[in-house]
Amino acid sequence: DAGVIQSPRHEVTEMGQEVTLRCKPISGHNSLFWYRQTMMRGLELLIYFNNNVPIDDSGMPEDRFSAKMPNASFSTLKIQPSEPRDSAVYFCASSPLGTNGYTFGSGTRLTVV
Amino acid sequence: AQSVTQLDSQVPVFEEAPVELRCNYSSSVSVYLFWYVQYPNQGLQLLLKYLSGSTLVESINGFEAEFNKSQTSFHLRKPSVHISDTAEYFCAVISGGSNYKLTFGKGTLLTVNP
């Protein structure tokens, strides 16, 4: 199994541009999570899906952020328009439905200049 | 609501010394507890977990953690650390009824010095 795959690994973009982060969960995992990690705020849960359905998006900072999971093998996190304060490492994680813990991807380091 | 408190943001130790990273949780229902490790510029890796049964759980690289329900704690310990253990360690909890949502503490940076 290749694990949770995120792309791109690094993204540098200018303020105001649209950014799309991608995630492929582990096959068979029913739950998918998007986290953001910064020095100031640590790990923040942005949104999570169970069986492709968004369960809790209360962590999405504002309307500029949106996430989709069109099928069990793919999810996107979009920021439009991007701002410098969005600079962070964004992690995707997946798990079987239940209590076994998550498997994390390697993350996307986003820099908005 | 579930929450996790990691009492130390940084723990510096010398190589071969013992270490304890503290974690306390709050939840009104049954809990499942985890420790994750993040090496520099990498993602988080599951180190160990407590789901049920024996309250003492171990990892393959010598770490152990003990679930203490009365003290609502899940401290991580290692009797002798290596320089390669330098990393950030995150305690996390899933509580019953949370829809399997994993809540993380703010992390403890363990720095092992020669």
PDB file of C-alpha atoms in Angstrom:
ATOM      1  CA  ASP A   1       0.000   0.000   0.000  1.00  0.00           C
ATOM      2  CA  ALA A   2       1.408   3.417  -0.963  1.00  0.00           C
ATOM      3  CA  GLY A   3      -0.157   5.137   2.019  1.00  0.00           C
ATOM      4  CA  VAL A   4      -1.953   8.467   1.889  1.00  0.00           C
ATOM      5  CA  ILE A   5      -0.719  10.414  -1.119  1.00  0.00           C
ATOM      6  CA  GLN A   6      -0.761  14.190  -1.191  1.00  0.00           C
ATOM      7  CA  SER A   7       0.155  16.511  -4.012  1.00  0.00           C
ATOM      8  CA  PRO A   8       1.902  18.759  -4.528  1.00  0.00           C
ATOM      9  CA  ARG A   9       4.575  18.457  -1.813  1.00  0.00           C
ATOM     10  CA  HIS A  10       5.360  22.147  -2.065  1.00  0.00           C
ATOM     11  CA  GLU A  11       3.352  25.027  -3.478  1.00  0.00           C
ATOM     12  CA  VAL A  12       4.375  28.636  -3.748  1.00  0.00           C
ATOM     13  CA  THR A  13       1.751  31.029  -5.015  1.00  0.00           C
ATOM     14  CA  GLU A  14       0.978  34.706  -5.094  1.00  0.00           C
ATOM     15  CA  MET A  15      -1.664  36.283  -2.930  1.00  0.00           C
ATOM     16  CA  GLY A  16      -5.045  36.202  -4.612  1.00  0.00           C
ATOM     17  CA  GLN A  17      -4.414  33.069  -6.619  1.00  0.00           C
ATOM     18  CA  GLU A  18      -6.454  29.890  -6.308  1.00  0.00           C
ATOM     19  CA  VAL A  19      -4.716  26.931  -4.711  1.00  0.00           C
ATOM     20  CA  THR A  20      -5.865  23.311  -4.906  1.00  0.00           C
ATOM     21  CA  LEU A  21      -4.392  20.620  -2.697  1.00  0.00           C
ATOM     22  CA  ARG A  22      -5.027  16.971  -3.489  1.00  0.00           C
ATOM     23  CA  CYS A  23      -5.267  13.804  -1.460  1.00  0.00           C
ATOM     24  CA  LYS A  24      -5.634  10.128  -2.254  1.00  0.00           C
ATOM     25  CA  PRO A  25      -6.570   8.128   0.852  1.00  0.00           C
ATOM     26  CA  ILE A  26      -5.656   4.530   1.532  1.00  0.00           C
ATOM     27  CA  SER A  27      -7.947   2.179  -0.335  1.00  0.00           C
ATOM     28  CA  GLY A  28     -10.717   0.904   1.923  1.00  0.00           C
ATOM     29  CA  HIS A  29     -10.487   3.732   4.426  1.00  0.00           C
ATOM     30  CA  ASN A  30     -13.883   5.308   5.023  1.00  0.00           C
ATOM     31  CA  SER A  31     -12.809   8.508   6.768  1.00  0.00           C
ATOM     32  CA  LEU A  32     -10.697  11.376   5.438  1.00  0.00           C
ATOM     33  CA  PHE A  33      -9.401  14.386   7.339  1.00  0.00           C
ATOM     34  CA  TRP A  34      -7.757  17.662   6.373  1.00  0.00           C
ATOM     35  CA  TYR A  35      -5.468  19.307   8.950  1.00  0.00           C
ATOM     36  CA  ARG A  36      -3.436  22.506   8.908  1.00  0.00           C
ATOM     37  CA  GLN A  37      -0.229  22.870  10.904  1.00  0.00           C
ATOM     38  CA  THR A  38       1.408  26.156  11.824  1.00  0.00           C
ATOM     39  CA  MET A  39       3.896  27.157  14.482  1.00  0.00           C
ATOM     40  CA  MET A  40       1.391  29.448  16.147  1.00  0.00           C
ATOM     41  CA  ARG A  41      -1.695  27.231  16.217  1.00  0.00           C
ATOM     42  CA  GLY A  42      -0.310  23.710  15.973  1.00  0.00           C
ATOM     43  CA  LEU A  43      -2.471  21.058  14.317  1.00  0.00           C
ATOM     44  CA  GLU A  44      -5.971  22.218  13.418  1.00  0.00           C
ATOM     45  CA  LEU A  45      -8.669  19.957  12.031  1.00  0.00           C
ATOM     46  CA  LEU A  46     -10.266  21.757   9.090  1.00  0.00           C
ATOM     47  CA  ILE A  47     -12.842  19.238   7.879  1.00  0.00           C
ATOM     48  CA  TYR A  48     -13.493  15.540   7.808  1.00  0.00           C
ATOM     49  CA  PHE A  49     -15.525  13.139   5.713  1.00  0.00           C
ATOM     50  CA  ASN A  50     -17.065   9.774   6.515  1.00  0.00           C
ATOM     51  CA  ASN A  51     -17.995   7.723   3.439  1.00  0.00           C
ATOM     52  CA  ASN A  52     -17.415  10.786   1.219  1.00  0.00           C
ATOM     53  CA  VAL A  53     -19.892  12.900   3.210  1.00  0.00           C
ATOM     54  CA  PRO A  54     -18.629  15.989   5.079  1.00  0.00           C
ATOM     55  CA  ILE A  55     -19.311  15.451   8.773  1.00  0.00           C
ATOM     56  CA  ASP A  56     -17.782  18.483  10.426  1.00  0.00           C
ATOM     57  CA  ASP A  57     -16.425  21.551   8.648  1.00  0.00           C
ATOM     58  CA  SER A  58     -16.415  23.814  11.674  1.00  0.00           C
ATOM     59  CA  GLY A  59     -12.643  24.104  11.472  1.00  0.00           C
ATOM     60  CA  MET A  60     -12.640  25.641   8.016  1.00  0.00           C
ATOM     61  CA  PRO A  61     -11.396  29.158   8.709  1.00  0.00           C
ATOM     62  CA  GLU A  62     -13.589  31.052   6.292  1.00  0.00           C
ATOM     63  CA  ASP A  63     -15.475  30.899   3.039  1.00  0.00           C
ATOM     64  CA  ARG A  64     -12.278  31.102   1.043  1.00  0.00           C
ATOM     65  CA  PHE A  65     -11.687  27.468   1.994  1.00  0.00           C
ATOM     66  CA  SER A  66     -13.661  24.607   0.474  1.00  0.00           C
ATOM     67  CA  ALA A  67     -13.201  20.845   0.383  1.00  0.00           C
ATOM     68  CA  LYS A  68     -14.722  18.114  -1.703  1.00  0.00           C
ATOM     69  CA  MET A  69     -14.627  14.359  -1.820  1.00  0.00           C
ATOM     70  CA  PRO A  70     -16.256  13.302  -5.087  1.00  0.00           C
ATOM     71  CA  ASN A  71     -15.410   9.633  -4.560  1.00  0.00           C
ATOM     72  CA  ALA A  72     -13.755   7.307  -2.080  1.00  0.00           C
ATOM     73  CA  SER A  73     -10.307   7.681  -3.611  1.00  0.00           C
ATOM     74  CA  PHE A  74      -9.903  11.430  -3.994  1.00  0.00           C
ATOM     75  CA  SER A  75     -10.332  14.671  -2.097  1.00  0.00           C
ATOM     76  CA  THR A  76      -9.394  18.302  -2.714  1.00  0.00           C
ATOM     77  CA  LEU A  77      -8.920  21.311  -0.491  1.00  0.00           C
ATOM     78  CA  LYS A  78      -9.234  24.603  -2.317  1.00  0.00           C
ATOM     79  CA  ILE A  79      -8.337  28.106  -1.194  1.00  0.00           C
ATOM     80  CA  GLN A  80      -9.673  30.949  -3.307  1.00  0.00           C
ATOM     81  CA  PRO A  81      -8.360  33.611  -3.070  1.00  0.00           C
ATOM     82  CA  SER A  82      -5.242  32.695  -1.129  1.00  0.00           C
ATOM     83  CA  GLU A  83      -3.670  35.032   1.442  1.00  0.00           C
ATOM     84  CA  PRO A  84      -0.223  35.070   3.093  1.00  0.00           C
ATOM     85  CA  ARG A  85      -1.749  33.954   6.411  1.00  0.00           C
ATOM     86  CA  ASP A  86      -2.785  30.709   4.721  1.00  0.00           C
ATOM     87  CA  SER A  87       0.867  29.689   4.570  1.00  0.00           C
ATOM     88  CA  ALA A  88       1.147  26.402   6.462  1.00  0.00           C
ATOM     89  CA  VAL A  89       1.626  22.683   6.035  1.00  0.00           C
ATOM     90  CA  TYR A  90      -1.623  20.977   5.093  1.00  0.00           C
ATOM     91  CA  PHE A  91      -2.000  17.319   5.972  1.00  0.00           C
ATOM     92  CA  CYS A  92      -4.485  14.797   4.752  1.00  0.00           C
ATOM     93  CA  ALA A  93      -5.175  11.662   6.798  1.00  0.00           C
ATOM     94  CA  SER A  94      -7.406   8.657   6.346  1.00  0.00           C
ATOM     95  CA  SER A  95      -8.655   5.857   8.546  1.00  0.00           C
ATOM     96  CA  PRO A  96     -11.034   2.952   8.585  1.00  0.00           C
ATOM     97  CA  LEU A  97     -14.300   3.964  10.174  1.00  0.00           C
ATOM     98  CA  GLY A  98     -13.624   3.443  13.849  1.00  0.00           C
ATOM     99  CA  THR A  99     -11.004   3.920  16.499  1.00  0.00           C
ATOM    100  CA  ASN A 100      -7.776   2.628  15.038  1.00  0.00           C
ATOM    101  CA  GLY A 101      -6.191   6.010  14.492  1.00  0.00           C
ATOM    102  CA  TYR A 102      -5.264   7.798  11.315  1.00  0.00           C
ATOM    103  CA  THR A 103      -2.588   7.425   8.659  1.00  0.00           C
ATOM    104  CA  PHE A 104      -1.175  10.752   7.579  1.00  0.00           C
ATOM    105  CA  GLY A 105       0.183  11.849   4.244  1.00  0.00           C
ATOM    106  CA  SER A 106       3.496  13.666   3.932  1.00  0.00           C
ATOM    107  CA  GLY A 107       1.774  17.026   3.706  1.00  0.00           C
ATOM    108  CA  THR A 108       1.764  19.978   1.321  1.00  0.00           C
ATOM    109  CA  ARG A 109       3.835  22.964   2.348  1.00  0.00           C
ATOM    110  CA  LEU A 110       1.985  26.028   1.087  1.00  0.00           C
ATOM    111  CA  THR A 111       3.651  29.411   0.873  1.00  0.00           C
ATOM    112  CA  VAL A 112       1.568  32.394  -0.191  1.00  0.00           C
ATOM    113  CA  VAL A 113       3.641  35.465  -1.036  1.00  0.00           C
TER     114      VAL A 113
ATOM    115  CA  ALA B   1     -16.283  17.591  24.402  1.00  0.00           C
ATOM    116  CA  GLN B   2     -12.873  15.971  24.275  1.00  0.00           C
ATOM    117  CA  SER B   3      -9.585  17.788  24.744  1.00  0.00           C
ATOM    118  CA  VAL B   4      -5.920  16.962  25.241  1.00  0.00           C
ATOM    119  CA  THR B   5      -3.321  18.821  27.278  1.00  0.00           C
ATOM    120  CA  GLN B   6       0.372  18.275  26.800  1.00  0.00           C
ATOM    121  CA  LEU B   7       1.959  19.970  29.753  1.00  0.00           C
ATOM    122  CA  ASP B   8       5.422  20.537  28.290  1.00  0.00           C
ATOM    123  CA  SER B   9       6.003  22.260  24.976  1.00  0.00           C
ATOM    124  CA  GLN B  10       9.715  21.391  24.989  1.00  0.00           C
ATOM    125  CA  VAL B  11      11.717  18.676  26.740  1.00  0.00           C
ATOM    126  CA  PRO B  12      15.514  18.706  26.352  1.00  0.00           C
ATOM    127  CA  VAL B  13      17.405  15.635  27.579  1.00  0.00           C
ATOM    128  CA  PHE B  14      20.798  14.047  27.194  1.00  0.00           C
ATOM    129  CA  GLU B  15      21.332  10.864  25.242  1.00  0.00           C
ATOM    130  CA  GLU B  16      20.697   7.663  27.223  1.00  0.00           C
ATOM    131  CA  ALA B  17      18.676   9.533  29.859  1.00  0.00           C
ATOM    132  CA  PRO B  18      15.091   8.516  30.651  1.00  0.00           C
ATOM    133  CA  VAL B  19      12.258  10.723  29.474  1.00  0.00           C
ATOM    134  CA  GLU B  20       8.567  11.202  30.203  1.00  0.00           C
ATOM    135  CA  LEU B  21       6.251  13.259  28.020  1.00  0.00           C
ATOM    136  CA  ARG B  22       3.061  14.117  29.820  1.00  0.00           C
ATOM    137  CA  CYS B  23      -0.459  13.987  28.421  1.00  0.00           C
ATOM    138  CA  ASN B  24      -3.795  14.527  30.090  1.00  0.00           C
ATOM    139  CA  TYR B  25      -7.184  14.281  28.434  1.00  0.00           C
ATOM    140  CA  SER B  26     -10.702  15.276  29.271  1.00  0.00           C
ATOM    141  CA  SER B  27     -13.728  13.353  28.134  1.00  0.00           C
ATOM    142  CA  SER B  28     -16.941  12.306  29.758  1.00  0.00           C
ATOM    143  CA  VAL B  29     -17.151   8.979  27.925  1.00  0.00           C
ATOM    144  CA  SER B  30     -14.894   6.120  26.928  1.00  0.00           C
ATOM    145  CA  VAL B  31     -11.668   7.117  25.216  1.00  0.00           C
ATOM    146  CA  TYR B  32      -9.114   5.760  22.799  1.00  0.00           C
ATOM    147  CA  LEU B  33      -5.657   7.274  23.122  1.00  0.00           C
ATOM    148  CA  PHE B  34      -2.769   7.708  20.730  1.00  0.00           C
ATOM    149  CA  TRP B  35       0.762   9.038  20.507  1.00  0.00           C
ATOM    150  CA  TYR B  36       2.042  10.271  17.171  1.00  0.00           C
ATOM    151  CA  VAL B  37       5.603  11.291  16.303  1.00  0.00           C
ATOM    152  CA  GLN B  38       6.636  13.864  13.724  1.00  0.00           C
ATOM    153  CA  TYR B  39      10.254  13.961  12.590  1.00  0.00           C
ATOM    154  CA  PRO B  40      11.512  17.199  11.012  1.00  0.00           C
ATOM    155  CA  ASN B  41       9.849  17.985   7.686  1.00  0.00           C
ATOM    156  CA  GLN B  42       7.783  14.825   7.741  1.00  0.00           C
ATOM    157  CA  GLY B  43       4.185  13.829   8.385  1.00  0.00           C
ATOM    158  CA  LEU B  44       2.837  12.302  11.572  1.00  0.00           C
ATOM    159  CA  GLN B  45       3.408   8.626  12.277  1.00  0.00           C
ATOM    160  CA  LEU B  46       1.450   6.547  14.740  1.00  0.00           C
ATOM    161  CA  LEU B  47       3.749   5.546  17.600  1.00  0.00           C
ATOM    162  CA  LEU B  48       1.364   3.593  19.830  1.00  0.00           C
ATOM    163  CA  LYS B  49      -2.275   3.422  20.839  1.00  0.00           C
ATOM    164  CA  TYR B  50      -4.546   2.326  23.633  1.00  0.00           C
ATOM    165  CA  LEU B  51      -7.927   0.964  22.578  1.00  0.00           C
ATOM    166  CA  SER B  52      -8.788  -1.519  25.349  1.00  0.00           C
ATOM    167  CA  GLY B  53      -7.283  -4.269  27.463  1.00  0.00           C
ATOM    168  CA  SER B  54      -3.876  -3.855  29.080  1.00  0.00           C
ATOM    169  CA  THR B  55      -3.322  -0.283  30.172  1.00  0.00           C
ATOM    170  CA  LEU B  56       0.383  -0.448  29.299  1.00  0.00           C
ATOM    171  CA  VAL B  57       1.130  -0.259  25.579  1.00  0.00           C
ATOM    172  CA  GLU B  58       4.490  -0.355  23.857  1.00  0.00           C
ATOM    173  CA  SER B  59       6.005   0.733  20.559  1.00  0.00           C
ATOM    174  CA  ILE B  60       8.594  -1.134  18.517  1.00  0.00           C
ATOM    175  CA  ASN B  61      11.306   1.420  19.298  1.00  0.00           C
ATOM    176  CA  GLY B  62      11.215   1.246  23.073  1.00  0.00           C
ATOM    177  CA  PHE B  63       8.555   3.804  23.987  1.00  0.00           C
ATOM    178  CA  GLU B  64       5.682   2.882  26.267  1.00  0.00           C
ATOM    179  CA  ALA B  65       2.592   4.646  27.565  1.00  0.00           C
ATOM    180  CA  GLU B  66       0.213   3.830  30.359  1.00  0.00           C
ATOM    181  CA  PHE B  67      -3.476   4.633  30.390  1.00  0.00           C
ATOM    182  CA  ASN B  68      -4.494   5.873  33.830  1.00  0.00           C
ATOM    183  CA  LYS B  69      -8.237   6.388  33.974  1.00  0.00           C
ATOM    184  CA  SER B  70      -8.341   7.839  37.477  1.00  0.00           C
ATOM    185  CA  GLN B  71      -5.771  10.488  36.590  1.00  0.00           C
ATOM    186  CA  THR B  72      -7.032  10.881  32.999  1.00  0.00           C
ATOM    187  CA  SER B  73      -3.461  10.566  31.787  1.00  0.00           C
ATOM    188  CA  PHE B  74      -1.555   8.785  29.030  1.00  0.00           C
ATOM    189  CA  HIS B  75       2.096   9.694  29.630  1.00  0.00           C
ATOM    190  CA  LEU B  76       4.777   8.517  27.201  1.00  0.00           C
ATOM    191  CA  ARG B  77       8.044   7.134  28.570  1.00  0.00           C
ATOM    192  CA  LYS B  78      11.326   5.753  27.370  1.00  0.00           C
ATOM    193  CA  PRO B  79      14.040   4.505  29.756  1.00  0.00           C
ATOM    194  CA  SER B  80      16.967   5.517  27.539  1.00  0.00           C
ATOM    195  CA  VAL B  81      16.659   7.912  24.597  1.00  0.00           C
ATOM    196  CA  HIS B  82      18.759   8.182  21.447  1.00  0.00           C
ATOM    197  CA  ILE B  83      19.604  11.228  19.412  1.00  0.00           C
ATOM    198  CA  SER B  84      17.365   9.789  16.684  1.00  0.00           C
ATOM    199  CA  ASP B  85      14.370  10.168  19.014  1.00  0.00           C
ATOM    200  CA  THR B  86      14.544  13.936  18.522  1.00  0.00           C
ATOM    201  CA  ALA B  87      11.116  14.834  17.152  1.00  0.00           C
ATOM    202  CA  GLU B  88       7.785  16.376  18.065  1.00  0.00           C
ATOM    203  CA  TYR B  89       5.379  14.087  19.878  1.00  0.00           C
ATOM    204  CA  PHE B  90       1.618  14.535  19.804  1.00  0.00           C
ATOM    205  CA  CYS B  91      -0.903  12.980  22.149  1.00  0.00           C
ATOM    206  CA  ALA B  92      -4.403  12.484  20.718  1.00  0.00           C
ATOM    207  CA  VAL B  93      -7.800  11.169  21.771  1.00  0.00           C
ATOM    208  CA  ILE B  94     -10.933   9.785  20.188  1.00  0.00           C
ATOM    209  CA  SER B  95     -13.878   9.682  22.543  1.00  0.00           C
ATOM    210  CA  GLY B  96     -17.048   7.694  22.151  1.00  0.00           C
ATOM    211  CA  GLY B  97     -19.706   9.638  20.338  1.00  0.00           C
ATOM    212  CA  SER B  98     -17.218  11.956  18.660  1.00  0.00           C
ATOM    213  CA  ASN B  99     -17.810  10.437  15.227  1.00  0.00           C
ATOM    214  CA  TYR B 100     -14.246   9.097  15.354  1.00  0.00           C
ATOM    215  CA  LYS B 101     -12.790  12.594  15.382  1.00  0.00           C
ATOM    216  CA  LEU B 102      -9.172  12.632  16.582  1.00  0.00           C
ATOM    217  CA  THR B 103      -8.290  15.603  18.785  1.00  0.00           C
ATOM    218  CA  PHE B 104      -4.603  16.440  19.161  1.00  0.00           C
ATOM    219  CA  GLY B 105      -2.630  18.134  21.883  1.00  0.00           C
ATOM    220  CA  LYS B 106      -0.292  20.983  20.964  1.00  0.00           C
ATOM    221  CA  GLY B 107       2.739  18.728  20.883  1.00  0.00           C
ATOM    222  CA  THR B 108       5.977  18.321  22.848  1.00  0.00           C
ATOM    223  CA  LEU B 109       9.306  18.868  21.162  1.00  0.00           C
ATOM    224  CA  LEU B 110      11.777  16.292  22.458  1.00  0.00           C
ATOM    225  CA  THR B 111      15.390  17.270  21.841  1.00  0.00           C
ATOM    226  CA  VAL B 112      18.035  14.674  22.653  1.00  0.00           C
ATOM    227  CA  ASN B 113      21.508  16.141  23.066  1.00  0.00           C
ATOM    228  CA  PRO B 114      24.797  14.215  22.944  1.00  0.00           C
TER     229      PRO B 114
END
